[in-house]
Amino acid sequence: MTNTPGASDIGISHSTLVSCLGRGRTPHVTALRDGTSGLREDHNLDLPFSCFLGEVDDLTALCFPVELSAYDNRANRLALAALESDGFFQAALATRENWGATRCGIVVGTSTAGVEMLERVYRARDDDAPMPESYSMRHHDSQQAVAAFLQDYLDFQGPSYSISTACSSSAKALVDAYQLIEAGLCDAVLVGGVDSLCLTSLNGFESLELISRSPCKPCDSNRDGLSIGEAAAFLIVERDSKNSIRVSGFGESSDGTNMSTPPEDGAGAAAAIRQALQRAGLTAGEIDYVNLHGTATIVNDAAEAQAVSSVIGADVPASSLKGAIGHTLGAAGAAEAVLSLYALEEGIIPGNPGLEQLDPKVLPNVAAQCRNAPLKHVVSNSFGFGGSNCALVFSR
Amino acid sequence: MNHTQIFVDAVSLIAPSKENTQPLAKSLATASFATFPEGWKPSPESIPPRAHRRYSPQTLLAIQAAEDIAPALPENAAWVFGSAYGEGETLQLILEALRGPTMAIRPTRFQNSVHNAASGQWTIAQRIKTAATSICGANHTAGSSLLKALLQVQLEQRPVGVVLFDAPLPAPLDTSHRLTCPASAGLALSNNQSPQSIASIAFSLVQQAETAPQSSYAKEALATLNPVFSILPLFENVTGTATGKTVLGLNGRMNLNLEVTAL
């Protein structure tokens, strides 16, 4: 990406991730190497069907800040758990100290924010009863609710807003983080994604007949749909970063064809990937690994394979991590950005949990098992309802 | 102050008034506000009337504002949609379904419940292939969405269409999600001046209070609590004849300073 004078070396200084695999770097890197899945059939949701979910454990045991108890919901607990992992909270405070609170912004990608709390309150009402006066949209189901919690908790007083483009939300948030710094409006931005498990998403995908009854199997011949997960992932992007890892390119596009199904040729996704490579100044042959959006639906995986093949080439090493953490929806872009950073730093091409028999209609170089490989440039894809596409290039 | 000049090529406001259901932003000084009249509905032309029932009032409002500014934008324009409440009416229908034992949700209802349903439906209606973003900044959605659009125009050197929209929700969510009047607004922004440009903008962040609206229409509209109307002080400035400054609110201690020059 083009750096403006005075905003050189914009890089990713810190990151954190909480998913069903655990909290922070160590459990995730271990799982990537071992090919472990965190998807489980037993869960705490009141669902009228059975499925495997990527549920994060022990969120209720977290000590939520008393002064901010109005924000207490599952999404914000996920955010808090991520802040408390890998020293991220201390890093955020040090960032604020270094640049000044008004030079530090926040951009959060989320699809449902705290709607899980609204569901509980709504369902608990008697028929035709009004909403309880104590319920606050601002703190719960507003798409800005997580960003507002972070702003109040961390005292980052630069611009703060949320991107909500379904499953591409938090990938697109990273674009905004860079642009706020490039334009000289911020020196650092806390950026990421949060989405919790909720009845709306689960029953919604069930209505589309897209929820698998077994752990999802992206790219597998016998794949039959999604497993939904939850996650919080944050990164601190700042200028003059001493970390060499950065977003080197991004691409955004719209399918303009259908709300929930991509075109078979993956043209919209291909346009986003092509833009990302162009902005990064990279050729297709320089891409070492593609983190697929790879939701494990028949149509989506095949369309993405078409898109990647047409821009980068069919033989590029690739894998989907949805079989490890589930589809974390609005958090997926940021969660898989952090997993891609781990892959870059560790020098590994992650495997594709759930894969047993590779579908000949997807990319041929998707392997079930993790392997060591020196990585320099990684593409991460995120696609969402509304035909919203975003591709990011991470480089070191 | 960032000295990059960004040009406003069109503005649109879709909201009730006593004289007309669609007062043009350019007539704000004389427009007279009416609270949400019974039966008032948005009427976008690119959606056939018989198909309106398949779209939420929020999406119809957004598409109508987008239609107004689209003629001023080229094919490569990106789009930024901003809404504080998003698809609240669709969400309410889903919440009601979740009270039942089967929790059965209509598939089309679910796919239209996402915050970017309006931008998605707009790109589908017009077969738009460029970037479309959907932003929420709570009460500061207008400033946040405009900030994002200005960044895109400046850094990506491309025109951007901005659409703001919000509409009242049905009971029972109306008491916890309060606004009393539907509205949408649009701005066509460009990195190049053209004969259709009506104003130029230079932007920065400042620690100054938001600009208060001047016209009685804007003051009364803001009292309806619809965050869309936060854009009206800018519209008053853009459609005026003099150079002036407008400060729009953002979340945090910095606000969006817009130095406007009429063209």
Tab-separated table of N, CA and C in Angstrom, chain A residues 4 46-48 101-102 111 115 118-119 122-132 135-137 141-144 151 155-166 172 175-176 178-180 182-183 185-186 199-201 203-205 207-208 250 252-260 275 279 384-388, chain B residues 2 83-86 91-92 94-96 98-108 110-121 123-138 144 147-148 151-152 154-156 158 171-178 203-205 207 250-254 256:
chain	number	residue	atom	x	y	z
A	4	THR	N	1.911	7.555	2.747
A	4	THR	CA	2.096	8.985	2.557
A	4	THR	C	3.268	9.447	3.396
A	46	ASP	N	-29.651	-22.804	22.994
A	46	ASP	CA	-30.972	-23.414	22.915
A	46	ASP	C	-31.371	-23.484	21.447
A	47	LEU	N	-30.961	-24.555	20.777
A	47	LEU	CA	-31.214	-24.683	19.333
A	47	LEU	C	-32.175	-25.838	19.061
A	48	PRO	N	-33.028	-25.683	18.050
A	48	PRO	CA	-33.959	-26.769	17.714
A	48	PRO	C	-33.346	-27.801	16.767
A	101	ALA	N	-3.936	9.757	23.247
A	101	ALA	CA	-5.248	9.126	23.083
A	101	ALA	C	-5.985	9.581	21.830
A	102	THR	N	-5.879	10.868	21.495
A	102	THR	CA	-6.648	11.365	20.350
A	102	THR	C	-6.034	10.972	19.011
A	111	SER	N	-20.702	-8.515	12.524
A	111	SER	CA	-21.965	-8.721	11.827
A	111	SER	C	-23.136	-8.540	12.777
A	115	VAL	N	-26.141	-8.768	19.576
A	115	VAL	CA	-27.542	-9.120	19.348
A	115	VAL	C	-27.952	-10.322	20.192
A	118	LEU	N	-29.809	-9.008	23.006
A	118	LEU	CA	-31.157	-8.591	22.590
A	118	LEU	C	-32.064	-9.807	22.442
A	119	GLU	N	-31.542	-10.882	21.868
A	119	GLU	CA	-32.348	-12.110	21.720
A	119	GLU	C	-32.840	-12.589	23.085
A	122	TYR	N	-35.423	-10.123	24.503
A	122	TYR	CA	-36.648	-10.154	23.698
A	122	TYR	C	-37.456	-11.418	23.994
A	123	ARG	N	-36.774	-12.554	24.041
A	123	ARG	CA	-37.475	-13.830	24.251
A	123	ARG	C	-38.013	-13.962	25.675
A	124	ALA	N	-37.387	-13.281	26.621
A	124	ALA	CA	-37.799	-13.377	28.017
A	124	ALA	C	-39.044	-12.539	28.312
A	125	ARG	N	-39.394	-11.622	27.411
A	125	ARG	CA	-40.579	-10.789	27.612
A	125	ARG	C	-41.841	-11.638	27.562
A	126	ASP	N	-42.869	-11.211	28.262
A	126	ASP	CA	-44.193	-11.798	28.061
A	126	ASP	C	-44.715	-11.344	26.704
A	127	ASP	N	-45.651	-12.107	26.148
A	127	ASP	CA	-46.240	-11.716	24.870
A	127	ASP	C	-46.761	-10.288	24.935
A	128	ASP	N	-46.465	-9.519	23.929
A	128	ASP	CA	-46.929	-8.130	23.785
A	128	ASP	C	-46.395	-7.175	24.850
A	129	ALA	N	-45.494	-7.645	25.667
A	129	ALA	CA	-44.915	-6.735	26.671
A	129	ALA	C	-43.892	-5.818	25.990
A	130	PRO	N	-43.727	-4.606	26.526
A	130	PRO	CA	-42.715	-3.712	25.941
A	130	PRO	C	-41.307	-4.196	26.277
A	131	MET	N	-40.344	-3.635	25.614
A	131	MET	CA	-38.952	-3.933	25.980
A	131	MET	C	-38.687	-3.354	27.363
A	132	PRO	N	-37.930	-4.056	28.184
A	132	PRO	CA	-37.622	-3.508	29.513
A	132	PRO	C	-36.849	-2.196	29.386
A	135	TYR	N	-33.036	-2.101	29.044
A	135	TYR	CA	-32.288	-2.579	27.882
A	135	TYR	C	-31.728	-1.399	27.088
A	136	SER	N	-30.473	-1.491	26.705
A	136	SER	CA	-29.814	-0.408	25.979
A	136	SER	C	-29.277	-0.904	24.650
A	137	MET	N	-29.861	-0.418	23.574
A	137	MET	CA	-29.348	-0.755	22.246
A	137	MET	C	-27.896	-0.336	22.109
A	141	ASP	N	-27.009	-4.314	20.950
A	141	ASP	CA	-27.183	-4.731	19.565
A	141	ASP	C	-26.786	-3.692	18.536
A	142	SER	N	-26.430	-2.490	18.945
A	142	SER	CA	-25.863	-1.549	17.978
A	142	SER	C	-24.586	-2.159	17.413
A	143	GLN	N	-24.403	-2.054	16.098
A	143	GLN	CA	-23.159	-2.579	15.515
A	143	GLN	C	-21.934	-1.846	16.052
A	144	GLN	N	-22.153	-0.696	16.668
A	144	GLN	CA	-21.043	0.068	17.249
A	144	GLN	C	-20.763	-0.346	18.694
A	151	GLN	N	-13.610	1.693	23.195
A	151	GLN	CA	-13.219	3.096	23.337
A	151	GLN	C	-13.310	3.541	24.799
A	155	ASP	N	-9.749	4.028	26.379
A	155	ASP	CA	-9.565	5.469	26.225
A	155	ASP	C	-8.777	5.808	24.963
A	156	PHE	N	-9.072	5.092	23.883
A	156	PHE	CA	-8.582	5.503	22.558
A	156	PHE	C	-9.575	6.552	22.079
A	157	GLN	N	-9.143	7.791	21.899
A	157	GLN	CA	-10.096	8.879	21.653
A	157	GLN	C	-10.057	9.435	20.240
A	158	GLY	N	-9.371	8.723	19.334
A	158	GLY	CA	-9.472	9.078	17.923
A	158	GLY	C	-10.786	8.561	17.352
A	159	PRO	N	-10.968	8.636	16.044
A	159	PRO	CA	-12.224	8.150	15.438
A	159	PRO	C	-12.467	6.683	15.778
A	160	SER	N	-13.740	6.343	15.956
A	160	SER	CA	-14.121	4.963	16.260
A	160	SER	C	-15.416	4.660	15.533
A	161	TYR	N	-15.373	3.651	14.683
A	161	TYR	CA	-16.599	3.230	14.021
A	161	TYR	C	-16.517	1.759	13.656
A	162	SER	N	-17.621	1.236	13.142
A	162	SER	CA	-17.703	-0.195	12.871
A	162	SER	C	-18.061	-0.448	11.415
A	163	ILE	N	-17.458	-1.482	10.881
A	163	ILE	CA	-17.790	-1.957	9.540
A	163	ILE	C	-18.685	-3.177	9.709
A	164	SER	N	-19.813	-3.196	9.026
A	164	SER	CA	-20.706	-4.350	9.141
A	164	SER	C	-21.155	-4.774	7.752
A	165	THR	N	-20.343	-5.591	7.137
A	165	THR	CA	-20.647	-6.142	5.813
A	165	THR	C	-20.658	-7.663	5.913
A	166	ALA	N	-21.388	-8.151	6.913
A	166	ALA	CA	-21.515	-9.597	7.142
A	166	ALA	C	-20.112	-10.217	7.298
A	172	LYS	N	-12.408	-5.933	5.965
A	172	LYS	CA	-12.527	-4.565	5.462
A	172	LYS	C	-12.113	-3.543	6.532
A	175	VAL	N	-8.592	-2.425	6.205
A	175	VAL	CA	-8.368	-1.410	5.170
A	175	VAL	C	-8.542	-0.018	5.781
A	176	ASP	N	-9.593	0.136	6.565
A	176	ASP	CA	-9.851	1.439	7.185
A	176	ASP	C	-8.741	1.838	8.152
A	178	TYR	N	-5.586	1.120	8.015
A	178	TYR	CA	-4.460	1.641	7.241
A	178	TYR	C	-4.766	3.018	6.669
A	179	GLN	N	-5.969	3.202	6.177
A	179	GLN	CA	-6.294	4.482	5.534
A	179	GLN	C	-6.323	5.630	6.540
A	180	LEU	N	-6.804	5.361	7.749
A	180	LEU	CA	-6.812	6.419	8.775
A	180	LEU	C	-5.383	6.882	9.085
A	182	GLU	N	-2.654	6.350	6.952
A	182	GLU	CA	-2.088	6.903	5.713
A	182	GLU	C	-2.481	8.361	5.517
A	183	ALA	N	-3.710	8.681	5.849
A	183	ALA	CA	-4.205	10.052	5.662
A	183	ALA	C	-3.705	10.993	6.756
A	185	LEU	N	-4.606	10.952	9.919
A	185	LEU	CA	-5.618	11.262	10.927
A	185	LEU	C	-5.384	10.497	12.229
A	186	CYS	N	-4.686	9.390	12.156
A	186	CYS	CA	-4.324	8.606	13.340
A	186	CYS	C	-2.870	8.172	13.214
A	199	LEU	N	-28.582	-16.901	18.195
A	199	LEU	CA	-29.674	-17.655	17.574
A	199	LEU	C	-30.013	-17.123	16.187
A	200	THR	N	-29.872	-15.827	16.008
A	200	THR	CA	-30.196	-15.236	14.711
A	200	THR	C	-29.340	-15.859	13.609
A	201	SER	N	-28.031	-15.878	13.807
A	201	SER	CA	-27.140	-16.411	12.775
A	201	SER	C	-27.354	-17.905	12.582
A	203	ASN	N	-29.951	-19.967	13.358
A	203	ASN	CA	-31.227	-20.333	12.741
A	203	ASN	C	-31.347	-19.762	11.323
A	204	GLY	N	-30.687	-18.642	11.098
A	204	GLY	CA	-30.700	-18.074	9.759
A	204	GLY	C	-29.981	-18.962	8.752
A	205	PHE	N	-28.783	-19.394	9.107
A	205	PHE	CA	-28.062	-20.288	8.196
A	205	PHE	C	-28.769	-21.643	8.082
A	207	SER	N	-31.964	-21.953	8.066
A	207	SER	CA	-33.062	-21.729	7.118
A	207	SER	C	-32.572	-21.802	5.678
A	208	LEU	N	-31.322	-21.466	5.465
A	208	LEU	CA	-30.736	-21.560	4.120
A	208	LEU	C	-30.211	-22.969	3.841
A	250	PHE	N	-4.628	-4.585	-0.530
A	250	PHE	CA	-6.018	-4.960	-0.258
A	250	PHE	C	-6.840	-4.802	-1.531
A	252	GLU	N	-11.160	-4.756	-2.727
A	252	GLU	CA	-12.572	-4.836	-2.331
A	252	GLU	C	-13.430	-4.796	-3.585
A	253	SER	N	-14.487	-5.597	-3.589
A	253	SER	CA	-15.385	-5.590	-4.741
A	253	SER	C	-16.776	-6.023	-4.299
A	254	SER	N	-17.728	-5.874	-5.227
A	254	SER	CA	-19.080	-6.384	-5.019
A	254	SER	C	-19.402	-7.359	-6.140
A	255	ASP	N	-20.122	-8.436	-5.790
A	255	ASP	CA	-20.580	-9.344	-6.841
A	255	ASP	C	-21.658	-8.676	-7.689
A	256	GLY	N	-22.576	-7.972	-6.998
A	256	GLY	CA	-23.681	-7.333	-7.707
A	256	GLY	C	-24.619	-8.321	-8.362
A	257	THR	N	-24.721	-9.512	-7.788
A	257	THR	CA	-25.570	-10.532	-8.423
A	257	THR	C	-26.606	-11.141	-7.482
A	258	ASN	N	-26.239	-11.441	-6.254
A	258	ASN	CA	-27.141	-12.160	-5.350
A	258	ASN	C	-26.717	-11.877	-3.913
A	259	MET	N	-27.712	-11.854	-3.001
A	259	MET	CA	-27.399	-11.532	-1.605
A	259	MET	C	-26.558	-12.606	-0.918
A	260	SER	N	-26.785	-13.881	-1.242
A	260	SER	CA	-26.136	-14.928	-0.451
A	260	SER	C	-25.390	-15.979	-1.272
A	275	GLN	N	-7.006	-6.848	-7.355
A	275	GLN	CA	-6.683	-5.514	-6.813
A	275	GLN	C	-5.647	-5.607	-5.698
A	279	ARG	N	-2.114	-3.674	-5.685
A	279	ARG	CA	-1.734	-2.682	-4.674
A	279	ARG	C	-0.448	-3.096	-3.957
A	384	GLY	N	-18.746	-11.981	1.953
A	384	GLY	CA	-19.929	-11.905	2.804
A	384	GLY	C	-21.228	-11.740	2.034
A	385	PHE	N	-22.340	-11.893	2.751
A	385	PHE	CA	-23.660	-11.607	2.194
A	385	PHE	C	-23.640	-10.217	1.551
A	386	GLY	N	-24.520	-10.060	0.585
A	386	GLY	CA	-24.543	-8.793	-0.132
A	386	GLY	C	-23.518	-8.774	-1.245
A	387	GLY	N	-22.823	-9.901	-1.434
A	387	GLY	CA	-21.776	-9.964	-2.458
A	387	GLY	C	-20.595	-9.099	-2.118
A	388	SER	N	-20.259	-9.029	-0.838
A	388	SER	CA	-19.170	-8.176	-0.369
A	388	SER	C	-17.867	-8.969	-0.293
B	2	ASN	N	-5.805	18.830	6.132
B	2	ASN	CA	-5.451	18.129	4.909
B	2	ASN	C	-5.882	19.014	3.736
B	83	SER	N	-25.611	3.493	8.507
B	83	SER	CA	-26.879	3.397	9.225
B	83	SER	C	-26.613	3.104	10.689
B	84	ALA	N	-27.274	3.833	11.560
B	84	ALA	CA	-27.097	3.599	13.002
B	84	ALA	C	-27.885	2.385	13.456
B	85	TYR	N	-29.059	2.176	12.870
B	85	TYR	CA	-29.960	1.126	13.338
B	85	TYR	C	-29.996	-0.072	12.399
B	86	GLY	N	-29.455	0.086	11.193
B	86	GLY	CA	-29.412	-1.010	10.239
B	86	GLY	C	-30.795	-1.544	9.919
B	91	LEU	N	-34.803	-7.423	11.658
B	91	LEU	CA	-34.334	-8.077	12.883
B	91	LEU	C	-35.495	-8.376	13.823
B	92	GLN	N	-36.408	-7.418	13.933
B	92	GLN	CA	-37.558	-7.621	14.822
B	92	GLN	C	-38.392	-8.824	14.391
B	94	ILE	N	-37.303	-11.440	12.867
B	94	ILE	CA	-36.517	-12.627	13.223
B	94	ILE	C	-36.613	-12.889	14.725
B	95	LEU	N	-36.515	-11.839	15.512
B	95	LEU	CA	-36.612	-12.002	16.969
B	95	LEU	C	-37.945	-12.624	17.354
B	96	GLU	N	-38.979	-12.208	16.669
B	96	GLU	CA	-40.303	-12.765	16.965
B	96	GLU	C	-40.323	-14.255	16.621
B	98	LEU	N	-37.858	-16.241	16.720
B	98	LEU	CA	-37.029	-16.965	17.681
B	98	LEU	C	-37.768	-17.262	18.981
B	99	ARG	N	-38.935	-16.644	19.176
B	99	ARG	CA	-39.740	-16.951	20.368
B	99	ARG	C	-40.499	-18.262	20.204
B	100	GLY	N	-40.643	-18.731	18.958
B	100	GLY	CA	-41.396	-19.960	18.709
B	100	GLY	C	-40.538	-21.201	18.903
B	101	PRO	N	-41.179	-22.362	19.035
B	101	PRO	CA	-40.434	-23.595	19.316
B	101	PRO	C	-39.524	-24.029	18.178
B	102	THR	N	-39.903	-23.736	16.944
B	102	THR	CA	-39.062	-24.162	15.819
B	102	THR	C	-38.013	-23.126	15.447
B	103	MET	N	-38.187	-21.917	15.917
B	103	MET	CA	-37.296	-20.800	15.576
B	103	MET	C	-37.120	-20.672	14.061
B	104	ALA	N	-38.165	-20.977	13.326
B	104	ALA	CA	-38.049	-20.993	11.863
B	104	ALA	C	-38.000	-19.574	11.310
B	105	ILE	N	-36.959	-19.289	10.587
B	105	ILE	CA	-36.751	-17.973	9.977
B	105	ILE	C	-36.858	-18.120	8.468
B	106	ARG	N	-37.488	-17.154	7.823
B	106	ARG	CA	-37.521	-17.205	6.359
B	106	ARG	C	-36.116	-16.931	5.822
B	107	PRO	N	-35.661	-17.725	4.857
B	107	PRO	CA	-34.292	-17.536	4.342
B	107	PRO	C	-34.037	-16.137	3.790
B	108	THR	N	-34.998	-15.612	3.028
B	108	THR	CA	-34.774	-14.272	2.463
B	108	THR	C	-34.734	-13.218	3.565
B	110	PHE	N	-33.545	-13.681	6.563
B	110	PHE	CA	-32.223	-13.745	7.194
B	110	PHE	C	-31.174	-13.035	6.341
B	111	GLN	N	-31.161	-13.310	5.055
B	111	GLN	CA	-30.108	-12.698	4.236
B	111	GLN	C	-30.299	-11.186	4.119
B	112	ASN	N	-31.526	-10.724	4.360
B	112	ASN	CA	-31.759	-9.277	4.332
B	112	ASN	C	-31.694	-8.639	5.717
B	113	SER	N	-31.258	-9.404	6.703
B	113	SER	CA	-31.148	-8.848	8.055
B	113	SER	C	-29.776	-8.238	8.320
B	114	VAL	N	-28.822	-8.498	7.454
B	114	VAL	CA	-27.470	-7.989	7.704
B	114	VAL	C	-27.439	-6.471	7.523
B	115	HIS	N	-26.504	-5.852	8.202
B	115	HIS	CA	-26.404	-4.393	8.168
B	115	HIS	C	-26.164	-3.881	6.752
B	116	ASN	N	-25.512	-4.700	5.929
B	116	ASN	CA	-25.228	-4.268	4.563
B	116	ASN	C	-26.270	-4.774	3.563
B	117	ALA	N	-27.475	-5.084	4.047
B	117	ALA	CA	-28.529	-5.508	3.115
B	117	ALA	C	-28.823	-4.410	2.096
B	118	ALA	N	-28.885	-3.165	2.555
B	118	ALA	CA	-29.210	-2.068	1.631
B	118	ALA	C	-28.124	-1.900	0.576
B	119	SER	N	-26.860	-1.905	1.011
B	119	SER	CA	-25.791	-1.736	0.017
B	119	SER	C	-25.743	-2.939	-0.909
B	120	GLY	N	-25.983	-4.124	-0.373
B	120	GLY	CA	-26.006	-5.310	-1.218
B	120	GLY	C	-27.125	-5.254	-2.241
B	121	GLN	N	-28.315	-4.886	-1.788
B	121	GLN	CA	-29.444	-4.805	-2.724
B	121	GLN	C	-29.223	-3.718	-3.770
B	123	THR	N	-26.239	-2.728	-4.958
B	123	THR	CA	-25.257	-3.210	-5.942
B	123	THR	C	-25.887	-4.264	-6.853
B	124	ILE	N	-26.804	-5.058	-6.315
B	124	ILE	CA	-27.470	-6.065	-7.147
B	124	ILE	C	-28.411	-5.384	-8.144
B	125	ALA	N	-29.186	-4.403	-7.667
B	125	ALA	CA	-30.140	-3.714	-8.549
B	125	ALA	C	-29.429	-3.031	-9.707
B	126	GLN	N	-28.228	-2.507	-9.442
B	126	GLN	CA	-27.501	-1.746	-10.465
B	126	GLN	C	-26.333	-2.528	-11.057
B	127	ARG	N	-26.158	-3.781	-10.649
B	127	ARG	CA	-25.032	-4.623	-11.099
B	127	ARG	C	-23.688	-3.930	-10.887
B	128	ILE	N	-23.553	-3.329	-9.724
B	128	ILE	CA	-22.322	-2.618	-9.368
B	128	ILE	C	-21.282	-3.637	-8.915
B	129	LYS	N	-20.061	-3.502	-9.414
B	129	LYS	CA	-18.990	-4.454	-9.096
B	129	LYS	C	-17.897	-3.859	-8.201
B	130	THR	N	-18.032	-2.593	-7.875
B	130	THR	CA	-16.974	-1.929	-7.099
B	130	THR	C	-17.172	-2.136	-5.598
B	131	ALA	N	-16.262	-1.602	-4.808
B	131	ALA	CA	-16.318	-1.762	-3.365
B	131	ALA	C	-17.553	-1.091	-2.784
B	132	ALA	N	-18.212	-1.771	-1.870
B	132	ALA	CA	-19.335	-1.184	-1.131
B	132	ALA	C	-19.141	-1.512	0.339
B	133	THR	N	-19.244	-0.508	1.163
B	133	THR	CA	-18.994	-0.668	2.596
B	133	THR	C	-20.222	-0.232	3.376
B	134	SER	N	-20.427	-0.832	4.532
B	134	SER	CA	-21.569	-0.486	5.374
B	134	SER	C	-21.056	-0.151	6.767
B	135	ILE	N	-21.380	1.054	7.222
B	135	ILE	CA	-20.772	1.580	8.451
B	135	ILE	C	-21.822	1.912	9.496
B	136	CYS	N	-21.480	1.631	10.742
B	136	CYS	CA	-22.270	2.090	11.880
B	136	CYS	C	-21.363	2.851	12.828
B	137	GLY	N	-21.789	4.015	13.214
B	137	GLY	CA	-21.068	4.781	14.222
B	137	GLY	C	-22.032	5.304	15.265
B	138	ALA	N	-23.100	4.535	15.519
B	138	ALA	CA	-24.155	4.933	16.459
B	138	ALA	C	-24.657	6.330	16.088
B	144	SER	N	-19.001	9.457	10.669
B	144	SER	CA	-18.108	8.311	10.464
B	144	SER	C	-18.150	7.835	9.016
B	147	LEU	N	-16.412	10.351	6.823
B	147	LEU	CA	-14.959	10.229	7.010
B	147	LEU	C	-14.412	9.089	6.158
B	148	LYS	N	-15.056	7.932	6.222
B	148	LYS	CA	-14.604	6.787	5.427
B	148	LYS	C	-14.608	7.128	3.938
B	151	LEU	N	-11.748	9.456	2.976
B	151	LEU	CA	-10.482	8.710	2.928
B	151	LEU	C	-10.351	7.973	1.603
B	152	GLN	N	-11.445	7.345	1.191
B	152	GLN	CA	-11.394	6.593	-0.069
B	152	GLN	C	-11.156	7.520	-1.261
B	154	GLN	N	-9.680	10.409	-1.279
B	154	GLN	CA	-8.318	10.943	-1.229
B	154	GLN	C	-7.270	9.888	-1.550
B	155	LEU	N	-7.356	8.734	-0.898
B	155	LEU	CA	-6.275	7.752	-0.998
B	155	LEU	C	-6.410	6.825	-2.194
B	156	GLU	N	-7.639	6.544	-2.592
B	156	GLU	CA	-7.837	5.646	-3.728
B	156	GLU	C	-8.078	6.426	-5.021
B	158	ARG	N	-10.670	8.035	-6.297
B	158	ARG	CA	-11.856	7.582	-7.025
B	158	ARG	C	-13.085	8.268	-6.451
B	171	ALA	N	-43.104	-1.635	17.219
B	171	ALA	CA	-43.118	-2.077	18.614
B	171	ALA	C	-42.771	-3.567	18.651
B	172	PRO	N	-42.086	-4.036	19.654
B	172	PRO	CA	-41.676	-3.315	20.861
B	172	PRO	C	-40.303	-2.650	20.776
B	173	LEU	N	-39.580	-2.844	19.651
B	173	LEU	CA	-38.224	-2.289	19.618
B	173	LEU	C	-38.223	-0.764	19.568
B	174	ASP	N	-39.377	-0.161	19.239
B	174	ASP	CA	-39.410	1.295	19.107
B	174	ASP	C	-39.068	2.015	20.407
B	175	THR	N	-39.308	1.366	21.538
B	175	THR	CA	-39.020	2.060	22.798
B	175	THR	C	-37.538	1.979	23.173
B	176	SER	N	-36.852	0.950	22.711
B	176	SER	CA	-35.428	0.831	23.035
B	176	SER	C	-34.542	1.321	21.882
B	177	HIS	N	-35.134	1.505	20.729
B	177	HIS	CA	-34.394	1.968	19.555
B	177	HIS	C	-35.133	3.207	19.038
B	178	ARG	N	-34.902	4.326	19.688
B	178	ARG	CA	-35.787	5.475	19.501
B	178	ARG	C	-35.375	6.375	18.352
B	203	PHE	N	-10.714	18.354	4.533
B	203	PHE	CA	-11.137	17.813	5.832
B	203	PHE	C	-9.975	17.582	6.774
B	204	SER	N	-10.286	17.596	8.048
B	204	SER	CA	-9.305	17.319	9.101
B	204	SER	C	-10.071	16.906	10.355
B	205	LEU	N	-9.352	16.478	11.378
B	205	LEU	CA	-9.972	16.191	12.669
B	205	LEU	C	-9.646	17.313	13.642
B	207	GLN	N	-10.650	19.152	17.728
B	207	GLN	CA	-11.334	19.048	19.028
B	207	GLN	C	-12.250	20.249	19.181
B	250	LEU	N	-17.966	12.803	15.599
B	250	LEU	CA	-17.434	11.443	15.528
B	250	LEU	C	-17.437	10.866	16.935
B	251	ASN	N	-17.324	9.559	17.053
B	251	ASN	CA	-17.136	8.962	18.369
B	251	ASN	C	-15.714	9.268	18.840
B	252	GLY	N	-15.558	9.582	20.106
B	252	GLY	CA	-14.249	9.978	20.615
B	252	GLY	C	-14.185	11.483	20.796
B	253	ARG	N	-12.987	11.975	21.067
B	253	ARG	CA	-12.849	13.412	21.342
B	253	ARG	C	-12.559	14.230	20.094
B	254	MET	N	-12.315	13.587	18.963
B	254	MET	CA	-12.051	14.328	17.730
B	254	MET	C	-13.315	14.342	16.867
B	256	LEU	N	-15.055	15.728	12.940
B	256	LEU	CA	-14.682	15.871	11.529
B	256	LEU	C	-14.909	17.308	11.081
